[in-house]
Short mmCIF file of C-alpha atoms in Angstrom, two decimals:
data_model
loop_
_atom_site.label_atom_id
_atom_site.label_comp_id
_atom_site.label_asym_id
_atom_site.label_seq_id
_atom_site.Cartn_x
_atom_site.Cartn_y
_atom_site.Cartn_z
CA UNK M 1 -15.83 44.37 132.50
CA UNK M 2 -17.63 41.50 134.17
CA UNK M 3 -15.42 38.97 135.63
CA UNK M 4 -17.49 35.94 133.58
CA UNK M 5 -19.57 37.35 130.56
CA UNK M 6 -22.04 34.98 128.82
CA UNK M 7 -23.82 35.10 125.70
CA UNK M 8 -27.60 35.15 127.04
CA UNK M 9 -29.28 33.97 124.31
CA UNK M 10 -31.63 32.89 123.81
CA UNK M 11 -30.70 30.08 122.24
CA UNK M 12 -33.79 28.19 120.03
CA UNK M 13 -32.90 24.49 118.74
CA UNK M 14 -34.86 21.81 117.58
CA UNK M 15 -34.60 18.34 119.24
CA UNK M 16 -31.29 16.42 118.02
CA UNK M 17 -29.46 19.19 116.98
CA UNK M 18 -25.65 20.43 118.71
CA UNK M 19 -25.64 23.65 120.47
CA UNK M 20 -22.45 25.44 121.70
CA UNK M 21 -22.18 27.62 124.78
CA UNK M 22 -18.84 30.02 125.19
CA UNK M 23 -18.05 32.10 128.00
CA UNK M 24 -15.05 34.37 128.95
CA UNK M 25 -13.49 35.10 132.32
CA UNK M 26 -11.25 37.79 133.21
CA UNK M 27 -8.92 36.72 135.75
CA UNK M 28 -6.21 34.33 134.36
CA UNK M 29 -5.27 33.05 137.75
CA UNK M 30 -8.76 31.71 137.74
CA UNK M 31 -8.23 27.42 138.61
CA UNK M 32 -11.90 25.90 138.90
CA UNK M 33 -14.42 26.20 136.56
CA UNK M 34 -18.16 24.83 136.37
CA UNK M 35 -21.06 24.50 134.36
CA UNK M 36 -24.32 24.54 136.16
CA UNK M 37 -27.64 24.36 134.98
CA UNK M 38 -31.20 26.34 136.03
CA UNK M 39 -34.25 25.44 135.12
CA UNK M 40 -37.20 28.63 135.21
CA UNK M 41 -37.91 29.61 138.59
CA UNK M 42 -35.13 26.64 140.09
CA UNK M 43 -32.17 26.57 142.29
CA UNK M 44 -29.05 26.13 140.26
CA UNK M 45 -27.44 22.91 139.89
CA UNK M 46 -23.76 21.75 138.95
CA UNK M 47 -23.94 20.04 135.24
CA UNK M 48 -20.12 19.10 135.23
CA UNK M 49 -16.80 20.47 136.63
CA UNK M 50 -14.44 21.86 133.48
CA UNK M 51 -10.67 20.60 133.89
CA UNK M 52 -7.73 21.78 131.54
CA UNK M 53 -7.72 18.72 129.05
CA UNK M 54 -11.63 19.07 128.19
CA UNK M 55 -13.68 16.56 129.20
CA UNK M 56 -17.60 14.58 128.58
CA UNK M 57 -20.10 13.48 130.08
CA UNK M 58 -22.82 11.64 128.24
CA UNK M 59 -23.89 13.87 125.58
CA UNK M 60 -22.32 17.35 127.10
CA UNK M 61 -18.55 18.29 126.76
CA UNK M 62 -16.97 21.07 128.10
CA UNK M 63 -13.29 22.14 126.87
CA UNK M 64 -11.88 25.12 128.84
CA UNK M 65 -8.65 27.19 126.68
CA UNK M 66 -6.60 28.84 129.20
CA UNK M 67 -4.37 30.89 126.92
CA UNK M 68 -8.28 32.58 125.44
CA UNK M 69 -9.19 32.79 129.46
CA UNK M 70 -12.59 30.71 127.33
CA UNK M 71 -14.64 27.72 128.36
CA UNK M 72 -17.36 26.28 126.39
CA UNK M 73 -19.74 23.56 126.59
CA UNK M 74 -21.50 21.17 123.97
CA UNK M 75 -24.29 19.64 124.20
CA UNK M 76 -25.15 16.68 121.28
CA UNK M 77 -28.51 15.54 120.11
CA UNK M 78 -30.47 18.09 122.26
CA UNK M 79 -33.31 16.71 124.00
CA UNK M 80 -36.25 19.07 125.19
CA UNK M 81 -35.55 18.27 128.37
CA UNK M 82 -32.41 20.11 127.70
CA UNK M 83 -34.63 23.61 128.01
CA UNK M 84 -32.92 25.31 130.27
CA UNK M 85 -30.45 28.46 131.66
CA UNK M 86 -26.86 27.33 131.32
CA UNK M 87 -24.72 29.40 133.82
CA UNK M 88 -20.64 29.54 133.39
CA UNK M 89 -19.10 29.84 136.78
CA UNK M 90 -15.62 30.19 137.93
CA UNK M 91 -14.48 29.70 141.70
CA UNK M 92 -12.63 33.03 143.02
CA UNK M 93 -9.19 32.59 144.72
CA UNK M 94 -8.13 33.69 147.93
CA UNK M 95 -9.64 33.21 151.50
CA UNK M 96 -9.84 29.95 151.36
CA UNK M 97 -11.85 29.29 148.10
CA UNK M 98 -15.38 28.50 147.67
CA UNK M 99 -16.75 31.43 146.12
CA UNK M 100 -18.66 30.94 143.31
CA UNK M 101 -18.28 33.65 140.21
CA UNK M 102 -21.23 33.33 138.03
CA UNK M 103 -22.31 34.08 134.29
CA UNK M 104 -25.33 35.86 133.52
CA UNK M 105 -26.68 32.64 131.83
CA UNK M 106 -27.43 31.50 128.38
CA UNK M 107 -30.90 30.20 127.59
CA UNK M 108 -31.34 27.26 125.94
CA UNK M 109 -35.12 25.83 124.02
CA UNK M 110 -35.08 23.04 122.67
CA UNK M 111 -38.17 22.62 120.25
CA UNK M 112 -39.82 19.58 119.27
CA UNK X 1 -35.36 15.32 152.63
CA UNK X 2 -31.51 15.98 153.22
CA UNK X 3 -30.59 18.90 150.69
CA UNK X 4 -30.35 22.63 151.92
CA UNK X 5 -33.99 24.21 152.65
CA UNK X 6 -34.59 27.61 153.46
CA UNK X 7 -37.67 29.45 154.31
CA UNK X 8 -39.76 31.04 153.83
CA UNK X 9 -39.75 30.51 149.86
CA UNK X 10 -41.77 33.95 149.22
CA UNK X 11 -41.75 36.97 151.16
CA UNK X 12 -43.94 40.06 150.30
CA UNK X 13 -42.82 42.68 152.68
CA UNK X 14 -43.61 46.23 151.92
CA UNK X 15 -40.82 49.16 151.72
CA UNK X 16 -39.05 49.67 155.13
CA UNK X 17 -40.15 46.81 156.47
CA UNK X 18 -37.31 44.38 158.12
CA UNK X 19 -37.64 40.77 156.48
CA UNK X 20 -35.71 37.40 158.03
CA UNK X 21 -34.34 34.25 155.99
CA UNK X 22 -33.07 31.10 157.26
CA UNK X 23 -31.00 28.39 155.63
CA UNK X 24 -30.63 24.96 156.73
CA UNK X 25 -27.55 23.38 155.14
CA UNK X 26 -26.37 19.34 154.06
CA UNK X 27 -26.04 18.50 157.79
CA UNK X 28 -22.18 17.32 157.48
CA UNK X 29 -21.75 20.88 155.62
CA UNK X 30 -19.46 23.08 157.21
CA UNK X 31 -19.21 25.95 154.42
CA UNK X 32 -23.21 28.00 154.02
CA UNK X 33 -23.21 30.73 151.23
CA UNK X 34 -25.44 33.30 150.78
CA UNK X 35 -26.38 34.29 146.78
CA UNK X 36 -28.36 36.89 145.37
CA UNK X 37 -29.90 36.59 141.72
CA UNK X 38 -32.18 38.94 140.52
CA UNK X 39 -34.25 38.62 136.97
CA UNK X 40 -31.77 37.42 134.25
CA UNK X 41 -28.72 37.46 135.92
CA UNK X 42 -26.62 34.66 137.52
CA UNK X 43 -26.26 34.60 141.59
CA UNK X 44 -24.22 36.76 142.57
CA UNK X 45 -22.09 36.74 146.09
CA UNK X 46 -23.18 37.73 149.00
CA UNK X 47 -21.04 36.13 151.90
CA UNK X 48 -19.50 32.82 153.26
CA UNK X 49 -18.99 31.33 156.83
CA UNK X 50 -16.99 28.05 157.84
CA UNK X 51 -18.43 27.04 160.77
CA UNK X 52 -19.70 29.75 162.60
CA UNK X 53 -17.14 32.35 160.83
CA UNK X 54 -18.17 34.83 158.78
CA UNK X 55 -14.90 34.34 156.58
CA UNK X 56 -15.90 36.89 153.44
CA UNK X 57 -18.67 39.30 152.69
CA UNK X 58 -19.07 41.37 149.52
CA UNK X 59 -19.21 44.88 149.06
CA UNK X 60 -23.16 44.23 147.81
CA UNK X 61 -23.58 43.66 151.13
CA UNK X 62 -24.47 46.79 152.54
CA UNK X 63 -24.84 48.02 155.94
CA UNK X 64 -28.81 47.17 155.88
CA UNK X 65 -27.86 43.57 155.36
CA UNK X 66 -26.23 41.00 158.38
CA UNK X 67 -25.95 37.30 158.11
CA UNK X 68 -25.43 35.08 161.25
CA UNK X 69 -24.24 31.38 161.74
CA UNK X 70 -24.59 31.23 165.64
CA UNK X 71 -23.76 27.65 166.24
CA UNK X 72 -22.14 26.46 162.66
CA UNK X 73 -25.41 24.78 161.86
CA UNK X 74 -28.39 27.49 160.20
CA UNK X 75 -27.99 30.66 159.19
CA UNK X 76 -30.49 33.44 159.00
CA UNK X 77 -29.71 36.14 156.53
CA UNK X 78 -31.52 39.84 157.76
CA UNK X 79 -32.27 42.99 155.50
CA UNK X 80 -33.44 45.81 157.48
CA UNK X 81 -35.58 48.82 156.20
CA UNK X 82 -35.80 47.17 152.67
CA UNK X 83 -35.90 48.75 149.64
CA UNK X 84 -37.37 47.64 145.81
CA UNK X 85 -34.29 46.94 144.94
CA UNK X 86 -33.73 44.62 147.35
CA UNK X 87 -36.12 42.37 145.42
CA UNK X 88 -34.30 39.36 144.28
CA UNK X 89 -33.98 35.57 144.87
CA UNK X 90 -32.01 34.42 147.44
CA UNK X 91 -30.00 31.74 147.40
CA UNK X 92 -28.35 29.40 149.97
CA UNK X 93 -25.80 26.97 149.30
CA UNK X 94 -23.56 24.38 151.28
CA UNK X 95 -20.38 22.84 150.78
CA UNK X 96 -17.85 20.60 152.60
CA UNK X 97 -15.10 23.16 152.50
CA UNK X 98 -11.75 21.56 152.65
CA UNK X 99 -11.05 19.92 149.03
CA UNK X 100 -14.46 20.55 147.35
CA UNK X 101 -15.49 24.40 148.63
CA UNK X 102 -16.63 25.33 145.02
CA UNK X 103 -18.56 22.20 145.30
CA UNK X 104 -21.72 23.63 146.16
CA UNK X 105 -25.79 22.53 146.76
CA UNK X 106 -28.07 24.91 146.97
CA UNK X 107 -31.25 25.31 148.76
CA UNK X 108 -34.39 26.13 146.64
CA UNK X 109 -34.33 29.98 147.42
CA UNK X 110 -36.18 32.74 149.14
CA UNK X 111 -38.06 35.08 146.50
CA UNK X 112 -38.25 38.27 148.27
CA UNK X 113 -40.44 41.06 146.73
CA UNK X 114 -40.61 44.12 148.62
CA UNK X 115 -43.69 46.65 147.23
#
């Protein structure tokens, strides 16, 4: 079993409408989670940091359930500049911290 | 331009060949990560120094591969005798350790593609 598994899409939405990204991670201990973003043939890029009571920024959310070992993210009125890979990552314990544990990535077009 | 570079950004080496990256972190950076992503799939982790200490490296890191931070500043990752399925981007990334180590940057990648 992967240690973060992703749906990878891909995902096709027209302009305005909400999209929802889940992802699951296997190791409950897990603390820090993230949601970065890649564009096609880009370095990845932190969207927003995922803490226990959910929270938003601008038009994306991201909740994270603990108990379902589950994190999603929403994204409102979808823009095309929205067109992207969305990659679930959770930071691995031990040994100091700092590595990252990434998703396989869902894709995301948004159509005009 | 003060985000992490690396270079080169492409590298066509043919099979058995040795090939050479180097990544300059966020200057104040005192973590530099090494990533591997290869066609849809997410980066996956290579290894990690803190200052010049190579503090974690993962078992995809086989014996052909050796990553060096001489002074805690660059670091030049090295795959000897390559192989096609070494082809992959990869990925450097900094981070201020301490508080924020999952707080990573990361440099624009070196697309290696070994024929």
């Amino acid at each position: 079993r992967k240690e973060v598994e992703q749906d990878p899409g891909p995902f096709n939405v027209p302009e305005g409408a909400t999209v929802a990204f889940n992802c699951t991670y296997s190791n409950s201990a897990s603390q820090s989670f993230f949601w970065y973003r890649q564009d096609c043939r880009k370095e990845p890029k932190l969207l927003m940091s995922v803490y226990s009571s959910g929270n938003e920024d601008g038009r994306f959310t991201a909740q994270l359930n603990r108990a379902s070992q589950y994190i999603s993210l929403l994204i409102r009125d979808s823009k095309l500049s929205d067109s992207a890979t969305y990659l679930c990552v959770v930071g691995a314990l031990g040994n100091q911290g700092g590595k990252l544990i990434f998703g396989q990535g869902t894709e995301l077009s948004v159509k005009p | 331009d003060t985000g992490v570079s690396q270079d080169p950004r492409h590298k066509i080496t043919k099979r058995g060949q040795n090939v050479t990256f180097r990544c300059d972190p966020i200057s104040e950076h005192n973590r530099l990560y090494w990533y591997r992503q290869t066609l849809g799939q997410g980066p996956e982790f290579l290894t990690y120094f803190q200052n010049e200490a190579q503090l974690e490296k993962s078992r995809l890191l086989s014996d052909r591969f050796s990553a060096e931070r001489p002074k805690g500043s660059f670091s030049t990752l090295e795959i000897q005798r390559t192989e096609q399925g070494d082809s992959a981007m990869y990925l450097c990334a900094s981070s201020l350790g301490g508080r924020s180590p999952y707080e990573q940057y990361f440099g624009p990648g070196t697309r290696l593609t070994v024929t």
